[in-house]
Every structure is written in C-alpha cells, then in structure tokens.
Short mmCIF file of C-alpha atoms and ligand atoms in Angstrom, two decimals:
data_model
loop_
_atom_site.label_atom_id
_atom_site.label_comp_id
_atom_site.label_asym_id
_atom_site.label_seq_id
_atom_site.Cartn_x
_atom_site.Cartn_y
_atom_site.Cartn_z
CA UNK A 3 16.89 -54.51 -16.13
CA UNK A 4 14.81 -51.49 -15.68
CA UNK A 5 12.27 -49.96 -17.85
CA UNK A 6 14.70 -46.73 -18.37
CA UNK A 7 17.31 -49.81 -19.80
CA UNK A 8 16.72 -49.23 -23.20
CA UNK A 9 19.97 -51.22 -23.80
CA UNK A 10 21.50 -53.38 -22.05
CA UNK A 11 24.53 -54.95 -22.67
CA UNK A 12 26.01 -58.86 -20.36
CA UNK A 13 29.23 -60.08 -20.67
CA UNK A 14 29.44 -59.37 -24.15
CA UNK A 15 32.63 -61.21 -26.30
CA UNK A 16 33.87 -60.88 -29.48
CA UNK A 17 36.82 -63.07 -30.09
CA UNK A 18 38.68 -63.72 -33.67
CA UNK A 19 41.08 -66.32 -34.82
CA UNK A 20 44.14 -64.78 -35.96
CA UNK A 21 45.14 -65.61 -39.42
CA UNK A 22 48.41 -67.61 -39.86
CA UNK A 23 50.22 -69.71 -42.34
CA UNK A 24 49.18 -73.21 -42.74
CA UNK A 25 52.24 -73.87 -41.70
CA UNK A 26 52.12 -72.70 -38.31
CA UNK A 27 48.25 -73.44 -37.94
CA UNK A 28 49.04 -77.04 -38.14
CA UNK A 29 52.08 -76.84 -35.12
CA UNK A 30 49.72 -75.14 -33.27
CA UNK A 31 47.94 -76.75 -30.72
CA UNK A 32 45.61 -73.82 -30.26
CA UNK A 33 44.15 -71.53 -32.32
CA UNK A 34 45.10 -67.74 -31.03
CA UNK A 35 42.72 -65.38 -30.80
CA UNK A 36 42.25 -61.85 -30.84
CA UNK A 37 39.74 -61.06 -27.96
CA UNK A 38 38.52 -57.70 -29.41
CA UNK A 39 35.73 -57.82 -26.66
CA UNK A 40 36.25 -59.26 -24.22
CA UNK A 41 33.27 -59.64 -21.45
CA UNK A 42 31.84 -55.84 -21.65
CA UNK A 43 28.72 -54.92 -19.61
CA UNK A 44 26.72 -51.44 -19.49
CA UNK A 45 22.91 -50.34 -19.82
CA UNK A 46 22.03 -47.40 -21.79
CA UNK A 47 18.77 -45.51 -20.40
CA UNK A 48 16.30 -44.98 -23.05
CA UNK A 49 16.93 -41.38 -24.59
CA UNK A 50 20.85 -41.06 -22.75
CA UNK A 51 24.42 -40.82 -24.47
CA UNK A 52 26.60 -43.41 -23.32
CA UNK A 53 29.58 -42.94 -24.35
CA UNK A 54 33.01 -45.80 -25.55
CA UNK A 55 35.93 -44.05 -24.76
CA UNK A 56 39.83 -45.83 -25.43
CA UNK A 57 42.53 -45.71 -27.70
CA UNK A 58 43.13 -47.26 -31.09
CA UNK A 59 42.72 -51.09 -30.03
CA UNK A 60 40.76 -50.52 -27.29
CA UNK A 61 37.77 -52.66 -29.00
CA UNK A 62 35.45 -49.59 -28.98
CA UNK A 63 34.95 -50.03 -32.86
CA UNK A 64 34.22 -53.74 -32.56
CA UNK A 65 32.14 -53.28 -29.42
CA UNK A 66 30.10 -51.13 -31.41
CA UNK A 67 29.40 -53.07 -34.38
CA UNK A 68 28.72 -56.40 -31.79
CA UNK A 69 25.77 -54.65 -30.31
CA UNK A 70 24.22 -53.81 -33.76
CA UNK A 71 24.73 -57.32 -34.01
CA UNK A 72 26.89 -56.43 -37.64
CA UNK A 73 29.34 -58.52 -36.26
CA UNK A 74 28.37 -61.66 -34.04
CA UNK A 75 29.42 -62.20 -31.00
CA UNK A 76 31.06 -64.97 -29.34
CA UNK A 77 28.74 -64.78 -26.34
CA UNK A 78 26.81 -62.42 -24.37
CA UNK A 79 23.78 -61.13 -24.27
CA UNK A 80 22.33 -57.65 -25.77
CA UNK A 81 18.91 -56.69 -24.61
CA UNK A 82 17.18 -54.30 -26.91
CA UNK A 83 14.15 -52.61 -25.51
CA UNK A 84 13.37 -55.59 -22.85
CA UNK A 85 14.27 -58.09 -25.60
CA UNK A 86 17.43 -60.26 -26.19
CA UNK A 87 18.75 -59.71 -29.78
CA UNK A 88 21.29 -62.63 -29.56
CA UNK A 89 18.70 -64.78 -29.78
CA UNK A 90 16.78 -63.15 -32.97
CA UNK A 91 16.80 -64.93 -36.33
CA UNK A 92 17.90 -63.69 -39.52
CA UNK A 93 14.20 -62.31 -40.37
CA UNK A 94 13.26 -61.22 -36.76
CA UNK A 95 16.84 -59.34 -37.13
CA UNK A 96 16.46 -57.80 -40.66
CA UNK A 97 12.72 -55.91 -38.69
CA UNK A 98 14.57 -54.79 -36.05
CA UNK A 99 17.35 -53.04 -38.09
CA UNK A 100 15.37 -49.92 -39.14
CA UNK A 101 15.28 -49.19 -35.00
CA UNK A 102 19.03 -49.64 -34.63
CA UNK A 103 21.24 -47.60 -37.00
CA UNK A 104 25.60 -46.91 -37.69
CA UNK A 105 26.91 -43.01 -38.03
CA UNK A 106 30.34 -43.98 -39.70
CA UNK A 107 33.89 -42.37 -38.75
CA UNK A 108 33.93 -41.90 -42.27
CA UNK A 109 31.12 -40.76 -44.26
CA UNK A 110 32.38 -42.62 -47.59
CA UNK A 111 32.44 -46.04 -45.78
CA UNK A 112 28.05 -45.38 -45.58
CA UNK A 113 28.09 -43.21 -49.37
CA UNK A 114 28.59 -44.67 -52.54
CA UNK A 115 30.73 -41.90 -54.79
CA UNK A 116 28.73 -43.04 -57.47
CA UNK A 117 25.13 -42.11 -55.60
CA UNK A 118 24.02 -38.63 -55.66
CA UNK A 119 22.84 -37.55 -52.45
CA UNK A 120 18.77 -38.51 -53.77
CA UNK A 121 20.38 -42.42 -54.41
CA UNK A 122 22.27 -42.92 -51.14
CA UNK A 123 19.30 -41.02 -48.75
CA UNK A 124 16.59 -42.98 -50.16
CA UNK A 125 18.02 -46.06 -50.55
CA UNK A 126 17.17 -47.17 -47.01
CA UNK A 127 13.45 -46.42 -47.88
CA UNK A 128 13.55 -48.64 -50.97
CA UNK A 129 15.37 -51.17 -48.81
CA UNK A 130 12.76 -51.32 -45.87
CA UNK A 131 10.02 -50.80 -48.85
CA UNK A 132 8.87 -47.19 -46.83
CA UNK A 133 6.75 -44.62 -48.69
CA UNK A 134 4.20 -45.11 -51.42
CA UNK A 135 5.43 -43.43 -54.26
CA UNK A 136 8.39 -41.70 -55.80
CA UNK A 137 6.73 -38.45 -54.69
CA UNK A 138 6.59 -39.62 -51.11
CA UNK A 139 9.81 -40.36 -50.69
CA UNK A 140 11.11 -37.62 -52.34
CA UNK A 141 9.59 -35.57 -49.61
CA UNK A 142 10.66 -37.74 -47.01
CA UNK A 143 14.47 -37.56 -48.49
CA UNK A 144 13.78 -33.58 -48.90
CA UNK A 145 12.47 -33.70 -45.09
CA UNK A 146 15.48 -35.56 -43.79
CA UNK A 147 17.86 -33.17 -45.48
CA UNK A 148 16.42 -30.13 -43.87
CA UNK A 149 17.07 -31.89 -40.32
CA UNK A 150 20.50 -32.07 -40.97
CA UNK A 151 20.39 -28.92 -42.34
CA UNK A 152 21.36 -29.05 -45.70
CA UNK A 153 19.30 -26.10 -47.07
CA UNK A 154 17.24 -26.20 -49.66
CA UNK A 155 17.75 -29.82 -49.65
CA UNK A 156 17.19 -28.92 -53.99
CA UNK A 157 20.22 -27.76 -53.37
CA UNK A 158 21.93 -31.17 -52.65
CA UNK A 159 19.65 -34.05 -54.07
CA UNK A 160 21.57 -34.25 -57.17
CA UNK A 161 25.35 -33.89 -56.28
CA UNK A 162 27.49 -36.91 -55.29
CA UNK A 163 29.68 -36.97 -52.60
CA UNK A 164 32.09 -35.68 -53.62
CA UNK A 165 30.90 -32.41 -54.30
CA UNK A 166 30.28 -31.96 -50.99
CA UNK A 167 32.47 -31.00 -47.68
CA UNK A 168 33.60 -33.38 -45.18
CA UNK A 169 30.82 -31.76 -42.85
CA UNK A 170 28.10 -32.16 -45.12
CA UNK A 171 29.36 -35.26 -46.11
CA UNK A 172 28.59 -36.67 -42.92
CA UNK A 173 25.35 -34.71 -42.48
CA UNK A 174 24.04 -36.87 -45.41
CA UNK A 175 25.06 -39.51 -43.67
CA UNK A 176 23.59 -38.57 -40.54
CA UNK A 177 20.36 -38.20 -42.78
CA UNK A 178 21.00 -41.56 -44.53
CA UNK A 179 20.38 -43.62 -40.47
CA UNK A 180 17.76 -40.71 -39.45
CA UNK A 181 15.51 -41.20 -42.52
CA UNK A 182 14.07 -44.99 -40.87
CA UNK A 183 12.91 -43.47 -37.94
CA UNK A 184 15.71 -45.41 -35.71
CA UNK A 185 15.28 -45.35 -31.81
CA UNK A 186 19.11 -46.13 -31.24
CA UNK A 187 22.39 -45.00 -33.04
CA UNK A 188 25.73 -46.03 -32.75
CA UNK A 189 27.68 -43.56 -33.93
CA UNK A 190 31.45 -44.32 -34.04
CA UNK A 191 34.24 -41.61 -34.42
CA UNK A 192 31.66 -39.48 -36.12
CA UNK A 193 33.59 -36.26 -36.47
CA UNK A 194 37.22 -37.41 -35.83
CA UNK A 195 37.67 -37.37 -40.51
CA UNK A 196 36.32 -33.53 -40.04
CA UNK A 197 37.78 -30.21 -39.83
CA UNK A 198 38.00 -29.03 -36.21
CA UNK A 199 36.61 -25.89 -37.05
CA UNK A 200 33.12 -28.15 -38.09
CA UNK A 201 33.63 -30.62 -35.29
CA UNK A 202 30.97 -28.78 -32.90
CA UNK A 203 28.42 -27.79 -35.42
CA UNK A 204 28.17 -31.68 -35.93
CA UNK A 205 28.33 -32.93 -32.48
CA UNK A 206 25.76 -29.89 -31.80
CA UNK A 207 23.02 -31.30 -34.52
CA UNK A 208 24.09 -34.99 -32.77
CA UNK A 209 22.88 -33.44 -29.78
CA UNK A 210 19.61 -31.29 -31.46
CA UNK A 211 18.30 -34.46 -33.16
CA UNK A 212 19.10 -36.82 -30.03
CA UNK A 213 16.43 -34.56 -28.24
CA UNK A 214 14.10 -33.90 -31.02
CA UNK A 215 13.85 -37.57 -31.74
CA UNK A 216 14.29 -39.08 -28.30
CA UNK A 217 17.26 -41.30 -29.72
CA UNK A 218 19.62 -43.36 -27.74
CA UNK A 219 23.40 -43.15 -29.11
CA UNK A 220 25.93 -45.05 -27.80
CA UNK A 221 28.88 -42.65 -28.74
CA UNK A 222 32.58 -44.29 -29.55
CA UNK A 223 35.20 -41.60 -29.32
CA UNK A 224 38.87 -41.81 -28.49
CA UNK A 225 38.55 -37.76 -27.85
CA UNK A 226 37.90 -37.55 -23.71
CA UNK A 227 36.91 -33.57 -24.45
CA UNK A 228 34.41 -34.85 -27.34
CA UNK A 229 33.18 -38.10 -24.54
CA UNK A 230 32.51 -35.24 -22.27
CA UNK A 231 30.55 -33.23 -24.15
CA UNK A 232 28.34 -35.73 -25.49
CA UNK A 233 27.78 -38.31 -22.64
CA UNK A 234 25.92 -38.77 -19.93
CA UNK A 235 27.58 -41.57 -18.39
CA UNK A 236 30.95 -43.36 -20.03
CA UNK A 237 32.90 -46.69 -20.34
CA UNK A 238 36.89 -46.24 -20.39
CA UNK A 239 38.12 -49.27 -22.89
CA UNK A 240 41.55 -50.97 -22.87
CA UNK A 241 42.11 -54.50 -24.49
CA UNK A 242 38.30 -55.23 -24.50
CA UNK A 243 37.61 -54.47 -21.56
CA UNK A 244 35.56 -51.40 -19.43
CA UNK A 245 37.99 -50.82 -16.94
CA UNK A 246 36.30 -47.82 -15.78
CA UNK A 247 32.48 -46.42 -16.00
CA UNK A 248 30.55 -44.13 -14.11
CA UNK A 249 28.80 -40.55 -14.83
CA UNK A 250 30.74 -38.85 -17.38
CA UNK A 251 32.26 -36.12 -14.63
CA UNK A 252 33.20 -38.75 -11.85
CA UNK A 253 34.94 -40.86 -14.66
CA UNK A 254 36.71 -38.13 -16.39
CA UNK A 255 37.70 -35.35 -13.33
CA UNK A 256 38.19 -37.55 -10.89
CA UNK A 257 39.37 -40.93 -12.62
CA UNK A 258 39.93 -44.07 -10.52
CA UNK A 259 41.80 -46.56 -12.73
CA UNK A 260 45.28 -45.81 -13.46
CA UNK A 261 44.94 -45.97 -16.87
CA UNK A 262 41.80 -43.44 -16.80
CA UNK A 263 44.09 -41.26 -14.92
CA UNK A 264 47.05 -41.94 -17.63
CA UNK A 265 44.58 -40.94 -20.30
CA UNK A 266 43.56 -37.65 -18.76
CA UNK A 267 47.00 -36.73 -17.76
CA UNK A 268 48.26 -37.00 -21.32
CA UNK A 269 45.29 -34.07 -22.12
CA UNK A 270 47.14 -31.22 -22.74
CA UNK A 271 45.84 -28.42 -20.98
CA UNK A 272 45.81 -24.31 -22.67
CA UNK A 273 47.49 -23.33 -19.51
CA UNK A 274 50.98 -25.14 -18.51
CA UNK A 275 50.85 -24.01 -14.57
CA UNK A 276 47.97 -25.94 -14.11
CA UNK A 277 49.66 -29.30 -15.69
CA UNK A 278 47.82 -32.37 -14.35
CA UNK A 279 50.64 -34.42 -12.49
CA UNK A 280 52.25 -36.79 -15.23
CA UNK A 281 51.38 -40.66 -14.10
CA UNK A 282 54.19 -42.70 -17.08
CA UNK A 283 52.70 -45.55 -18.08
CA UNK A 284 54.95 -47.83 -19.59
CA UNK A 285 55.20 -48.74 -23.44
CA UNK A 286 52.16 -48.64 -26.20
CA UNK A 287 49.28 -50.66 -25.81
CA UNK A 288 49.59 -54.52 -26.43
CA UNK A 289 47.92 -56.50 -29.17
CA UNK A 290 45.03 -58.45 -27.70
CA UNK A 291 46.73 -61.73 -28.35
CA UNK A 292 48.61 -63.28 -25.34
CA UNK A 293 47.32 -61.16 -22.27
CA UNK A 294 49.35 -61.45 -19.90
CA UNK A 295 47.52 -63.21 -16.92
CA UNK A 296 45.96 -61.04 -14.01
CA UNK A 297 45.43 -57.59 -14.34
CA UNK A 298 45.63 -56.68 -18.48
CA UNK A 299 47.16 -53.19 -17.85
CA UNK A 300 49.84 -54.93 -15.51
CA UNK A 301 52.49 -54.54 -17.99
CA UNK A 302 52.21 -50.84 -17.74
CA UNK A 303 50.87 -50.09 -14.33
CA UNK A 304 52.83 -48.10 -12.43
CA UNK A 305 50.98 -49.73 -9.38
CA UNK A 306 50.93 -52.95 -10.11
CA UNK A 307 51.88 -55.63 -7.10
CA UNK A 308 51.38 -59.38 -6.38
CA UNK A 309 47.68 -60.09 -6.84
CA UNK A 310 47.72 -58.21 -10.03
CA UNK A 311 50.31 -60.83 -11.95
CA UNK A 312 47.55 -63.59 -10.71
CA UNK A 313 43.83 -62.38 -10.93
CA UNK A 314 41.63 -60.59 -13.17
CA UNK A 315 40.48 -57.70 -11.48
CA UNK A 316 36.25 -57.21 -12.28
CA UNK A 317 34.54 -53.84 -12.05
CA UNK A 318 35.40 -52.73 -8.28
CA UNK A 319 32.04 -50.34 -7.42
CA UNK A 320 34.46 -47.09 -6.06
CA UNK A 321 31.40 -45.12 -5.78
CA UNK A 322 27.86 -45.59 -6.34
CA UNK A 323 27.47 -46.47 -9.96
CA UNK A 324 31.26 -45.81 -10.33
CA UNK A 325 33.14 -48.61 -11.39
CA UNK A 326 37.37 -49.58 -11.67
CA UNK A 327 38.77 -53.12 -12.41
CA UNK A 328 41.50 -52.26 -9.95
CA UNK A 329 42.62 -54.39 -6.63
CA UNK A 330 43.77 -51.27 -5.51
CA UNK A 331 40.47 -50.05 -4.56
CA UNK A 332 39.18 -53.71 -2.93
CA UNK A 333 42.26 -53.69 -1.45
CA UNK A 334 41.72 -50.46 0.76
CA UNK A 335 38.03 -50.79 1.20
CA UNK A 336 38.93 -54.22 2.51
CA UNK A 337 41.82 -52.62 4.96
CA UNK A 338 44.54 -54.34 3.43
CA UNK A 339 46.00 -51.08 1.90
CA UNK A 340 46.90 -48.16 3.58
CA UNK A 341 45.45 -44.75 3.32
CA UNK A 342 47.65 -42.84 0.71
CA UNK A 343 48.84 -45.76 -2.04
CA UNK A 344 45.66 -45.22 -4.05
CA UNK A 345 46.48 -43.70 -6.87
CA UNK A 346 44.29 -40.38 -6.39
CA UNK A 347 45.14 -39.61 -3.56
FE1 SF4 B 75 47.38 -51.61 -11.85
FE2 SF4 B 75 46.90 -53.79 -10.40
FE3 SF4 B 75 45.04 -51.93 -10.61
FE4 SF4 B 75 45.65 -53.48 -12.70
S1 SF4 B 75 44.74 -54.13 -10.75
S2 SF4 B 75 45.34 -51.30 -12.73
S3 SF4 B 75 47.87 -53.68 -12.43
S4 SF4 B 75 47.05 -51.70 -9.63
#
C-alpha cells in the first residue's frame, strides 16, 4: 500500500444465505448463498474518483455498503487511511464513521418526510455531539446549505422534503454527509432518481466539493457516460466480481473484457454511421446463486472455449495498471492464441 492509497480494498466478500422454506432448508445439505461480492480488490488514491460500474446485480450496491463496513463482510480486508477497518470494534468503528459517509440513490432513503431540512441536516451534529450551542450549529447547518447551494439556506431550513425538488432533495442530502467533515464518500446511483435535465448540475457540485474538500468518492453508477465523467480510474462489475479496471479511458474506449466491450456496444451513439460493432451476448445476467464453474460470464461469452468451463480466470494485467479476468489475454501473451481471436482486435 502506498501513502497515495487512501483506500484500499483485498479480496473483499460478501456472501448471503438465501432464504428458503424450512422445508427445503432441512433437505438441503448446503446452505446456498448469494455471493453478492465476491473477492473484489482496488485502491483508491487519496483525493481520486474511483468509480463501480455494472448492471443491476452486478454487486456494486453491496460492494459499496461492505466498505463502509454498513454491511459486514464475509472476509477481506479494507484499509482505511493505512489502517484495517475489518478489524475495528464497535466503538473504534462508531469514531471513524464521521470520516466515511453514504450519498443515497435516493434522497428519501437518507431524509425523514417528517424532518424539515433544519432536523435532518443537523441531526448528524447532534449524533456525533459537534457544535456548542443551538446557535453554532445553526450556522454550521446554514454553512452546509450554501455549499450545496441552496440559497439563502433561510430559504430551506424549515421545509420538509417534500417541498423540495428531486435536485434539491439530494443537495440536502449531499449536505446531510458533508456537514461531519468526511474524508471519503460513497456515493451510490446519486443522480440516477433525478431529472436529466439536473443530472450535471449535481454531478458538477460532486465534482466542486470533491476538490474544495479534498474528498475521496468511490462512485457506483450503472451509467458508463456518468463513470466517465466522474472517474479517474474504474472497476467494471458482473456477479461480484471486477472483471475489468484500469484508467477510466483505457477501460471504457478501448475495453478488454468481452463483457466491457458488450456494455459499451449497447451505448447508443447520436450518430448511427458511427455504430460501435454489435458483440450479442447471450441472455440477462444470472442470479449469483449457482455460478457456473470457470469463467462466470461463460454462459454468455461469445468467446468462451475449454479452459473457460474449468478455471476462474483472475485479473489478467493487459496493460500497465489495466486489468481483464479473461484467458483470452494470458492465452496470447503466453503464445497459445493466435494474433486476431482477441476480441479487440
Ligand atoms: Fe469469455 Fe473465457 Fe474470457 Fe470468460 S475467460 S470472458 S468465458 S473468453
């Protein structure tokens, strides 16, 4: 781990038992499990965007929540700042949570309707027992509305949600995790519940306030356009896993993983002459229950041969820093595949 490693994230699980009948729990001989997460690894620099990119299933939700440590992990290992939170107690936890905050898809999940604005952005003061006096943290609530922008903050400290827009809905909200102080932000889906016409002003104060405060996000999107403009580098998710990371521009122009390269070809693009090349992949995304063994995306791969239907594939490095679970790519840097069957070229 470097000093820039402000996160850093090892092998990282997240497995569930699925819920069944007591019927069929006691046939079973095993319990199934969903692995949400399923042995994820990436570093976040200190002040950088990395960004979760995958589809609904992917895990990106989950993996998010794991390394807040709101949901526990099977196993793994998250290092926060040098330090690895896995092994923090409930108290040692509970100090480190004003550093480490959630931006909601949806701002009503983090607002209570029955809150005015005042309640819900001062809340986390009373909570980690922050300011003095009323007065104080009036100003610190007033303070924290004018970064998001909600001016004069008079203006909004006595509505409730639902007064509000969707935009400034989640500005609050933005103002509810930025009034601790935090150093790093998850923020899933943040603007996918908004207008498009708002989407950028959002992702644009994301981006003002990243700078201004030196935070670290780790940014979950399913939108590649959105992953692009907010990250510096970028995991692709499928079934748990990062089957693809790298900068943001090698992952995303020039994918390596099939699936990466599905993804991007299913962008549509303003002008229809310059149609990426369709790559079919087969069928919707499996349920994480019952993998199939080998390759996860085997099922669907339009690639797929032997080896694939009998090992895991790990992160192949493509490029420097450029990663793809993929034989394919071991395969021809070994010389056991020919020039011309990988599938970028
Ligand atoms: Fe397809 Fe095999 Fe690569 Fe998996 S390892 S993505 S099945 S070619």
């Amino acid at each position: 781990m470097t000093e820039e490693d402000f996160i850093r994230v090892e092998n990282l699980k997240k497995h569930f038992p699925v819920r069944q009948s007591i019927l069929a729990s006691l046939k079973a001989k095993d319990v199934p499990m969903v692995k949400a997460v399923d042995g994820i690894s990436f570093t976040v620099p200190r002040g950088s965007i990395f960004g979760i990119v995958g589809e609904s299933g992917s895990g990106k939700t989950t993996a998010g929540r794991v390394v807040l440590r709101l949901v526990e992990p099977t196993s793994g290992s998250i290092y926060f700042n040098g330090e690895d939170i896995t092994k923090f107690d409930r108290e040692k936890m509970k100090g480190l949570r004003r550093e480490m905050q959630l931006i909601f898809q949806d701002p009503f999940e983090s607002l209570n309707p029955r809150m005015t604005i005042y309640e819900a952005v001062v809340e986390p003061l009373e909570i980690h027992k922050i300011g003095n006096s009323d007065e104080e943290r009036r100003k610190l609530v007033s303070e924290a509305l004018e970064e998001v922008q909600l001016i004069p903050p008079e203006d909004f400290l006595f509505r409730f949600p639902h007064e509000l827009s969707g935009g400034q809905r989640q500005r609050v909200a933005i103002a509810r995790a930025l009034i601790l102080r935090p150093k790093f932000i998850v923020a899933d889906e943040p603007v996918s519940m908004l207008d498009v016409s708002i989407r950028t002003e959002v992702l644009n104060l994301m981006l003002d306030l990243q700078e201004r405060f030196g935070l670290t996000y780790l940014f979950i999107t399913h939108d590649l356009a959105i992953a692009r403009y907010m990250s510096s580098r970028v995991g692709v998710m499928y079934l748990g896993k990062i089957i693809e990371i790298g900068d943001v521009r090698d992952v995303l122009d020039d994918p390596d993983h099939p699936y990466t390269q599905a993804l991007m070809a299913a962008v549509p693009v303003p002008d229809a002459a310059k149609k990426r090349g369709d790559l079919p992949i087969r069928g919707e995304t499996p349920q994480p229950i019952n993998l199939p063994p080998g390759c996860r995306f085997n099922p669907r791969c339009p690639y797929a041969f032997d080896r694939c239907f009998k090992e895991e594939p790990g992160l192949f490095a493509v490029e420097p820093g450029h990663g793809a679970a993929c034989f394919l790519y071991e395969e021809f840097h070994k010389g056991r595949l020919e020039r011309g069957r990988l599938p970028r070229e």
